PDB file of N, CA and C in Angstrom:
ATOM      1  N   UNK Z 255       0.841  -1.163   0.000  1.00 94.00           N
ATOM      2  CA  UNK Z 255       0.000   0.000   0.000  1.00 94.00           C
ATOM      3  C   UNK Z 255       0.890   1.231   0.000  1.00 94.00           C
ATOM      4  N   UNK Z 256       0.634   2.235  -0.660  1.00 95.00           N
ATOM      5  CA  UNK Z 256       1.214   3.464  -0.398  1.00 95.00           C
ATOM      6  C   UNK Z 256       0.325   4.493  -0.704  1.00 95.00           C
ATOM      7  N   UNK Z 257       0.477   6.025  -0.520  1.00 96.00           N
ATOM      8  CA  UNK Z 257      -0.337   7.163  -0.304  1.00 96.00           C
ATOM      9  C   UNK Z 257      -0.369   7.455  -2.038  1.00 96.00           C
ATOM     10  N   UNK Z 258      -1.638   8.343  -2.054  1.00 95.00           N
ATOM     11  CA  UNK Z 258      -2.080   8.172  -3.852  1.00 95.00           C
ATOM     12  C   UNK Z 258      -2.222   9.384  -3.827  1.00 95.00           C
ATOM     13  N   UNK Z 259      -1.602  10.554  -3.558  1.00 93.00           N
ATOM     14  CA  UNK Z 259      -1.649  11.583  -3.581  1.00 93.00           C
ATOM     15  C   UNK Z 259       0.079  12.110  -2.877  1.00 93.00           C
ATOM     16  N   UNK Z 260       0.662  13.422  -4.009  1.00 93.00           N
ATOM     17  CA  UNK Z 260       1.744  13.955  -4.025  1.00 93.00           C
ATOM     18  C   UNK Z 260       1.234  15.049  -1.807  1.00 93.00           C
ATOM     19  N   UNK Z 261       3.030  14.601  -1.377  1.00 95.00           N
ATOM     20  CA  UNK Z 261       2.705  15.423   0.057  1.00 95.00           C
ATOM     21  C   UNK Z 261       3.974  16.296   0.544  1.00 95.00           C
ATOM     22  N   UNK Z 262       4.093  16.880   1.320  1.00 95.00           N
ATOM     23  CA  UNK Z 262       4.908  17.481   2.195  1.00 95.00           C
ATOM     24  C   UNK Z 262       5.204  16.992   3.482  1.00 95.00           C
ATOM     25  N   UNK Z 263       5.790  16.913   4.202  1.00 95.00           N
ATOM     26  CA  UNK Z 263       5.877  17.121   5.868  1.00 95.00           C
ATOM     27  C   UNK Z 263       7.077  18.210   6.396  1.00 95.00           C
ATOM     28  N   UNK Z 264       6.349  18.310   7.002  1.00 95.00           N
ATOM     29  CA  UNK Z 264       6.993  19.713   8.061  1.00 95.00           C
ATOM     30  C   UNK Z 264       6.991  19.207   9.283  1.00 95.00           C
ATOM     31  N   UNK Z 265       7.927  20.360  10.318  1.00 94.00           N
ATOM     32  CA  UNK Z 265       7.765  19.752  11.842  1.00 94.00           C
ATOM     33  C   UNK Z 265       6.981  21.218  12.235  1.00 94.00           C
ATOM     34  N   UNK Z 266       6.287  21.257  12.715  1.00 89.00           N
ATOM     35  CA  UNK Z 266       5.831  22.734  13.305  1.00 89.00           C
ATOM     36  C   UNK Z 266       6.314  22.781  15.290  1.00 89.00           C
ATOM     37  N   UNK Z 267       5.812  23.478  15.724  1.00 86.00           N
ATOM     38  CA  UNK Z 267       6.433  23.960  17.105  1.00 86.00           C
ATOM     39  C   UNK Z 267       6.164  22.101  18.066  1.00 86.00           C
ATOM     40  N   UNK Z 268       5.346  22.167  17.797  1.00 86.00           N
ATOM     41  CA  UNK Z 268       5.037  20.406  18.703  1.00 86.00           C
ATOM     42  C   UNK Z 268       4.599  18.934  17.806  1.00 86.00           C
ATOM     43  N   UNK Z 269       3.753  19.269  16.980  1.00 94.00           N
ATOM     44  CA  UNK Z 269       3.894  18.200  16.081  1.00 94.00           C
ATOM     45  C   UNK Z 269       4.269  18.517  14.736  1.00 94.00           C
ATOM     46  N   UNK Z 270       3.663  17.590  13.933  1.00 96.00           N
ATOM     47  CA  UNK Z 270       4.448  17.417  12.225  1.00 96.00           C
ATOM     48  C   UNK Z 270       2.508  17.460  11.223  1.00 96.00           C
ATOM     49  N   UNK Z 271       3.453  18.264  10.363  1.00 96.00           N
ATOM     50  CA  UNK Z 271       2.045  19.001   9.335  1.00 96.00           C
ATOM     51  C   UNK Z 271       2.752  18.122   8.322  1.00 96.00           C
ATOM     52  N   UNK Z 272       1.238  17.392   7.731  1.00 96.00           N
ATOM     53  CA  UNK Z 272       1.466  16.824   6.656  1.00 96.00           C
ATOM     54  C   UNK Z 272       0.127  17.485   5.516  1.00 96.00           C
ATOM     55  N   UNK Z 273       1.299  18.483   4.392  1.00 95.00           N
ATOM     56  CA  UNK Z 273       0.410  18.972   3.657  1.00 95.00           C
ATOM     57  C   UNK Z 273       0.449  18.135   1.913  1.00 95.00           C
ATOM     58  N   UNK Z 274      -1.054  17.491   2.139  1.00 93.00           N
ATOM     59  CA  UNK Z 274      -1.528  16.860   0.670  1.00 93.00           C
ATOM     60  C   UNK Z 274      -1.606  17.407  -0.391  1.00 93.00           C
ATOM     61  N   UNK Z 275      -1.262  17.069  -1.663  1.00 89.00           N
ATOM     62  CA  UNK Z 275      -1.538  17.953  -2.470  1.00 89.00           C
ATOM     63  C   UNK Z 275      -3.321  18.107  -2.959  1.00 89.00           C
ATOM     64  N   UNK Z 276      -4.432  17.981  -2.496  1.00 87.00           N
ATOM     65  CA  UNK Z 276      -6.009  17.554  -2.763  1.00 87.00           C
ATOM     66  C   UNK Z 276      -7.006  17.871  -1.815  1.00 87.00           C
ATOM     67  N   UNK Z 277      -5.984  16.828  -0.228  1.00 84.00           N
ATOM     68  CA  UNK Z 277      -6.594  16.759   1.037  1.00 84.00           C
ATOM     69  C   UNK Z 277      -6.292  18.228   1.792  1.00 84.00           C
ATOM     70  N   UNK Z 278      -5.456  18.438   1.575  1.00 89.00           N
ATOM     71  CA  UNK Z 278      -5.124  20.072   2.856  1.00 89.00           C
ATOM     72  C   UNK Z 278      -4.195  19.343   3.340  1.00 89.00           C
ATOM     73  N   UNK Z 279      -4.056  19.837   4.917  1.00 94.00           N
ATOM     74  CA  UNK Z 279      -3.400  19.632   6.074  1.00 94.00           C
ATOM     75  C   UNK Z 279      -3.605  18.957   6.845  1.00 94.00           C
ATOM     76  N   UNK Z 280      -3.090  17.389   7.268  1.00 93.00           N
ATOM     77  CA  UNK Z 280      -3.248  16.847   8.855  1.00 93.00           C
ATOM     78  C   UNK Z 280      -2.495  17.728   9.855  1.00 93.00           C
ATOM     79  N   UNK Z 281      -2.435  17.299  10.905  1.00 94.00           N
ATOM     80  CA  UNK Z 281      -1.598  17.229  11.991  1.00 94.00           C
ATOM     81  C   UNK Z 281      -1.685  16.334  12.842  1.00 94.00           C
ATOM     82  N   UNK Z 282      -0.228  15.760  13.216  1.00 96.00           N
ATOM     83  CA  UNK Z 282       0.394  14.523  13.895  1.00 96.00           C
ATOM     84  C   UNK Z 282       1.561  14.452  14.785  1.00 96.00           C
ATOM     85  N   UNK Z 283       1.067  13.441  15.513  1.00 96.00           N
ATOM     86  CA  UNK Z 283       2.452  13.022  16.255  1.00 96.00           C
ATOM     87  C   UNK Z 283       3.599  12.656  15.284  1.00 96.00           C
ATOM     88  N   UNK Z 284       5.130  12.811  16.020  1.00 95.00           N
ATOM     89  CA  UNK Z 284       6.113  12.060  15.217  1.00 95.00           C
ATOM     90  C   UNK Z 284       5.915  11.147  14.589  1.00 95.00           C
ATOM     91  N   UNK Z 285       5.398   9.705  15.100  1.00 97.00           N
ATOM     92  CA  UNK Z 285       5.057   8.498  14.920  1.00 97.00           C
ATOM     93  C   UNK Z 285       4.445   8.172  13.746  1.00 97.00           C
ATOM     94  N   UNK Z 286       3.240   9.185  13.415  1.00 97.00           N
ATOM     95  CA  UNK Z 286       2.259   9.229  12.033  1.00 97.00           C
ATOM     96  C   UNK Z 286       2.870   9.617  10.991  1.00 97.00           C
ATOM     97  N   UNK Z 287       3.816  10.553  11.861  1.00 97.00           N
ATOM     98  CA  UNK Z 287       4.682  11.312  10.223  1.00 97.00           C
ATOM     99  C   UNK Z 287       5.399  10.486   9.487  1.00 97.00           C
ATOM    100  N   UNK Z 288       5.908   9.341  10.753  1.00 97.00           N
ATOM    101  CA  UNK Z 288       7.343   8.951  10.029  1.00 97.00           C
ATOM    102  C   UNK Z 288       6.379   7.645   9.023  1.00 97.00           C
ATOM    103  N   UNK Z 289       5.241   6.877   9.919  1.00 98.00           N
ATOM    104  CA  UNK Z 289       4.782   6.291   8.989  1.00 98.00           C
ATOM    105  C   UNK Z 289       4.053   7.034   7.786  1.00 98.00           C
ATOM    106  N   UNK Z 290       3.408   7.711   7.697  1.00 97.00           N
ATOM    107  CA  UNK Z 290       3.407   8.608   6.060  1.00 97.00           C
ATOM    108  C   UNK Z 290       4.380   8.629   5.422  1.00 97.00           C
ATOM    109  N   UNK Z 291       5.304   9.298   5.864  1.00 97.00           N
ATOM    110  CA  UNK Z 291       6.925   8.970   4.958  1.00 97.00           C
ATOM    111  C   UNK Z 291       7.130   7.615   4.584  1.00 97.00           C
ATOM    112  N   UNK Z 292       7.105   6.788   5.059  1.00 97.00           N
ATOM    113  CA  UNK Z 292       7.134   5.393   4.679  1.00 97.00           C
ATOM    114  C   UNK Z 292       6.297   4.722   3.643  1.00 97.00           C
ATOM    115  N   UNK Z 293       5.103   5.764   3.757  1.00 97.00           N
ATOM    116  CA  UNK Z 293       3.880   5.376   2.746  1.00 97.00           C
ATOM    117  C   UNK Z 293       4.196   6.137   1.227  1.00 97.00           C
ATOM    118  N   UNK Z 294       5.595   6.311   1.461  1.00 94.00           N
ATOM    119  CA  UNK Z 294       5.405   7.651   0.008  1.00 94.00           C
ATOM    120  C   UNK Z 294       5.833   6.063  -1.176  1.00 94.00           C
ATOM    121  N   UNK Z 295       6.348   5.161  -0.485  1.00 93.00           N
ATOM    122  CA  UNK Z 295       6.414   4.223  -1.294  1.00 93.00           C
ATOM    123  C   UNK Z 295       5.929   2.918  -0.879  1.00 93.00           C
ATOM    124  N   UNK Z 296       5.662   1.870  -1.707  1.00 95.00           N
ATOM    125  CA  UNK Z 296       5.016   1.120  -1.538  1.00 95.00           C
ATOM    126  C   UNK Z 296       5.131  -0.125  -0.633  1.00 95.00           C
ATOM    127  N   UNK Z 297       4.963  -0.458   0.744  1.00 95.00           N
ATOM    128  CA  UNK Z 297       4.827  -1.093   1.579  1.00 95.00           C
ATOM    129  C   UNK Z 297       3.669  -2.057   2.028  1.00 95.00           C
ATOM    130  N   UNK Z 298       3.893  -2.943   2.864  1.00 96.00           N
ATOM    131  CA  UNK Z 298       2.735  -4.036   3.209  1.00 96.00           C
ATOM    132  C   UNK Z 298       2.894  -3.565   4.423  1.00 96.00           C
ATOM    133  N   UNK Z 299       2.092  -3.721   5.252  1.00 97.00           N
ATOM    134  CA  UNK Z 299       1.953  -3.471   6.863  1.00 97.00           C
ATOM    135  C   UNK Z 299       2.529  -4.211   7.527  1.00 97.00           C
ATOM    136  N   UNK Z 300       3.476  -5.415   6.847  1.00 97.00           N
ATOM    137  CA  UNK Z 300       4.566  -6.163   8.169  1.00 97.00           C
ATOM    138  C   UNK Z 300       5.484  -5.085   7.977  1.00 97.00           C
ATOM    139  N   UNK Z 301       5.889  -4.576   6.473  1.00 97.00           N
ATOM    140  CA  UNK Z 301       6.973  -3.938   6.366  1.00 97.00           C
ATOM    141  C   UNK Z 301       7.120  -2.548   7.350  1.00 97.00           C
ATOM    142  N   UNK Z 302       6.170  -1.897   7.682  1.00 98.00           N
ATOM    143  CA  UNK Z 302       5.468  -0.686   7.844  1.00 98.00           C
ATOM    144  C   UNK Z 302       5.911  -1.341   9.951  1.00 98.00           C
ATOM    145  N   UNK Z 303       6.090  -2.031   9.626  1.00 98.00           N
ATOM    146  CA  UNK Z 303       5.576  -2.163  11.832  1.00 98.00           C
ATOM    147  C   UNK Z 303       7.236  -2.785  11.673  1.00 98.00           C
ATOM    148  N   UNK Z 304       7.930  -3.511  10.796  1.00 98.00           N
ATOM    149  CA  UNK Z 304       9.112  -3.796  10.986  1.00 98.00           C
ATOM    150  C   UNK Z 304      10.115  -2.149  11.387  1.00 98.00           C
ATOM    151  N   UNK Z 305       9.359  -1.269  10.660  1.00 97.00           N
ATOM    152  CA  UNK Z 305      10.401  -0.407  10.307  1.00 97.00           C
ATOM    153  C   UNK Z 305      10.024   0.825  11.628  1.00 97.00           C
ATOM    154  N   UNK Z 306       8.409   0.680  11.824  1.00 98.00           N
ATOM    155  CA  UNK Z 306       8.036   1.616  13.113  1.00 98.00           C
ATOM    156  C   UNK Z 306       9.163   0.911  14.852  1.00 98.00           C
ATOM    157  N   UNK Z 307       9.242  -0.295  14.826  1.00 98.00           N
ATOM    158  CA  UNK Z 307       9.850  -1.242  15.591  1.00 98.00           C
ATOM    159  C   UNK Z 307      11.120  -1.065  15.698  1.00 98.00           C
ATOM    160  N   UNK Z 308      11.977  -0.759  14.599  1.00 97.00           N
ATOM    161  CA  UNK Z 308      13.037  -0.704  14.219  1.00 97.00           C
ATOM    162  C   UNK Z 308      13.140   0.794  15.031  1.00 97.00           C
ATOM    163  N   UNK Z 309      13.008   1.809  15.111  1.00 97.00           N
ATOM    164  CA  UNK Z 309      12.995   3.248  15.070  1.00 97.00           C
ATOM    165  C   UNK Z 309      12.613   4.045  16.749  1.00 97.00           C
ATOM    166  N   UNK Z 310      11.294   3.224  16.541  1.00 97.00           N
ATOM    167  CA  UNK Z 310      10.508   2.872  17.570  1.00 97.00           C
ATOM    168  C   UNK Z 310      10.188   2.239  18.981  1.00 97.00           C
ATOM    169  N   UNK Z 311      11.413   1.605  19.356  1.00 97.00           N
ATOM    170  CA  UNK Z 311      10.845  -0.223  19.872  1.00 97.00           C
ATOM    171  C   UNK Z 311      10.318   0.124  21.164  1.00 97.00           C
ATOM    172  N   UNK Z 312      10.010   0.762  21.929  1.00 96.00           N
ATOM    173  CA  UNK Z 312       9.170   1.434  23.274  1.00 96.00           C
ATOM    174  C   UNK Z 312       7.515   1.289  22.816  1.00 96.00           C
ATOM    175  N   UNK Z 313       7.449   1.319  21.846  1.00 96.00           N
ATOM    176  CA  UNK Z 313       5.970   1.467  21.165  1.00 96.00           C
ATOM    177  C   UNK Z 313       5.058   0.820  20.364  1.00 96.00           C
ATOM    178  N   UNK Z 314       3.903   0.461  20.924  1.00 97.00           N
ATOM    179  CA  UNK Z 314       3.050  -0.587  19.909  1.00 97.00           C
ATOM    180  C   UNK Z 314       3.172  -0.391  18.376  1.00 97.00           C
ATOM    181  N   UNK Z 315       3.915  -0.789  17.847  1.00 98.00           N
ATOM    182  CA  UNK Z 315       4.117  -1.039  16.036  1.00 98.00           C
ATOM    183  C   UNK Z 315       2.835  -1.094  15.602  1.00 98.00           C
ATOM    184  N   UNK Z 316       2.383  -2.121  15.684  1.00 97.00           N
ATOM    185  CA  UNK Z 316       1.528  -2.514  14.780  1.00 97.00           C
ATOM    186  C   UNK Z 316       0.038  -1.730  15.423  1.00 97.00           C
ATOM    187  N   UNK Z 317      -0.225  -1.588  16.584  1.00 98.00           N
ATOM    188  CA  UNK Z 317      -1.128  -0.143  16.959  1.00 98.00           C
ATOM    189  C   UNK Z 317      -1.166   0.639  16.148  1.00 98.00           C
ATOM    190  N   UNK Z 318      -0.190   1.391  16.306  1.00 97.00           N
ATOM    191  CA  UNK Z 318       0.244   2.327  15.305  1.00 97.00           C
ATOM    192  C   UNK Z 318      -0.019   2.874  13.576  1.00 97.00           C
ATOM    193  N   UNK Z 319       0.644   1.593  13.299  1.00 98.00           N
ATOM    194  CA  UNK Z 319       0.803   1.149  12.010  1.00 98.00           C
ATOM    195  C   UNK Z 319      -0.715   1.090  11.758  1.00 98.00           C
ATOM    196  N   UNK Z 320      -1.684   0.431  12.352  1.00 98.00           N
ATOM    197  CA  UNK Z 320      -3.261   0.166  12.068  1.00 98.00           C
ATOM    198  C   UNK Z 320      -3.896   1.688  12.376  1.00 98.00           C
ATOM    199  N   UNK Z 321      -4.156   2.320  13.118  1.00 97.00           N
ATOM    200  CA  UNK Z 321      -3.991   3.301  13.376  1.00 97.00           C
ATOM    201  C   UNK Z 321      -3.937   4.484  12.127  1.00 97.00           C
ATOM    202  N   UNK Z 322      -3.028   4.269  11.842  1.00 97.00           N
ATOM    203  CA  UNK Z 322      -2.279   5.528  10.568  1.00 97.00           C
ATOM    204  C   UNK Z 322      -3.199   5.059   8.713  1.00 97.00           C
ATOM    205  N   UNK Z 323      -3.342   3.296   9.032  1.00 97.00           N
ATOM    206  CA  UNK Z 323      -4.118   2.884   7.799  1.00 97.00           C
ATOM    207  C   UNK Z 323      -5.063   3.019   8.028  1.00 97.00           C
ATOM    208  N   UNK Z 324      -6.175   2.882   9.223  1.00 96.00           N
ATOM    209  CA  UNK Z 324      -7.282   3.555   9.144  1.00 96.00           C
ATOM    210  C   UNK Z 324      -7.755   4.980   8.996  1.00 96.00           C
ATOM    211  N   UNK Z 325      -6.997   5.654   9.167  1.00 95.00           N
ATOM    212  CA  UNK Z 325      -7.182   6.958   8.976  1.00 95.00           C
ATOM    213  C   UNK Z 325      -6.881   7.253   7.435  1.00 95.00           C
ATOM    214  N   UNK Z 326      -6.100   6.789   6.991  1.00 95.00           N
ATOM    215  CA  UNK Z 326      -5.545   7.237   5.559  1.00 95.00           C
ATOM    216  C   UNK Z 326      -6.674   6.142   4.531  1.00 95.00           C
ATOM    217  N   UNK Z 327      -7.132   5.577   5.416  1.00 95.00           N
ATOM    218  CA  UNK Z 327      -8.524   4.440   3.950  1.00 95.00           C
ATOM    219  C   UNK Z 327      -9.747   5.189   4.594  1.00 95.00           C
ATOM    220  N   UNK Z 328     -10.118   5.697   5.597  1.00 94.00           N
ATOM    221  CA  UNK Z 328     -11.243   6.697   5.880  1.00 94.00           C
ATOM    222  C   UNK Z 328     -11.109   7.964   4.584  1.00 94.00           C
ATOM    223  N   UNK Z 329      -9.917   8.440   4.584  1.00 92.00           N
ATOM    224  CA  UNK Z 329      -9.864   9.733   3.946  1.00 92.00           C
ATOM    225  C   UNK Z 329      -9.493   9.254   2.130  1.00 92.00           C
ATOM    226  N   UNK Z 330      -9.491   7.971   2.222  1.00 93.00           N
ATOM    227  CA  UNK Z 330      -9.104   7.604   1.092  1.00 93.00           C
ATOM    228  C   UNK Z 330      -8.457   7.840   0.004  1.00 93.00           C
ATOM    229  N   UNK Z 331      -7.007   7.560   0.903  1.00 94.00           N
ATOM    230  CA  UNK Z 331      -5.837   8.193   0.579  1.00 94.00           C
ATOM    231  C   UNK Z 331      -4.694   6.883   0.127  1.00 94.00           C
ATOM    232  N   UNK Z 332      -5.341   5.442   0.762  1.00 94.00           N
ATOM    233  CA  UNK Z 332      -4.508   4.672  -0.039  1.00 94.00           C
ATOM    234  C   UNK Z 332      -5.159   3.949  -1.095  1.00 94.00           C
ATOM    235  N   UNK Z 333      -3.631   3.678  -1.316  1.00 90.00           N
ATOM    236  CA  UNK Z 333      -3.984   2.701  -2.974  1.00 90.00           C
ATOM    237  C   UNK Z 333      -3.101   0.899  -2.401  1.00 90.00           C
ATOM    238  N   UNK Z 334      -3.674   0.366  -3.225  1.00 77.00           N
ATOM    239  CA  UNK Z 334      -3.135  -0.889  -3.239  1.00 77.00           C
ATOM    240  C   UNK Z 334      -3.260  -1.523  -1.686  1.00 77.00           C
ATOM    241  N   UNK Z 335      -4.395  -1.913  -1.087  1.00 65.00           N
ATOM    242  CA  UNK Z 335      -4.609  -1.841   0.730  1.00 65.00           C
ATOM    243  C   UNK Z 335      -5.329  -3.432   0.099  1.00 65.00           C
TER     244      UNK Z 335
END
């Protein structure tokens, strides 16, 4: 799966702005950002919790990881899911 729309990320004063080129603006924790970045190319969700884990390891991966895909197939923003 990866994101089907061109993006940005920024860090602003406390979290990270992720501006879509379609959708506008989220705003997120570190955690969401880095998985968006990850989504700019095409990944499976073991790959996606290997790499939150990797970076991460204090923190539910795959939470996370589910988490960030539900929000991005609500707004229907991925492709290939």
């Amino acid at each position: 799966m990866k994101l089907n729309q061109e993006f940005r990320t920024r860090r602003d004063l406390e979290e990270w702005l992720i501006l879509f080129q379609e959708e506008g603006v989220l705003e997120m924790p570190l955690v969401s950002a880095f998985i968006t970045e990850l989504l700019r190319g095409d990944k499976t969700r073991a790959q996606l919790i290997d790499w939150v884990k990797e970076v991460f390891p204090d923190l539910d991966a795959g939470a996370e990881v589910d988490e960030m895909i539900h929000v991005y197939q609500d707004l229907e923003l991925l492709e290939n899911v």
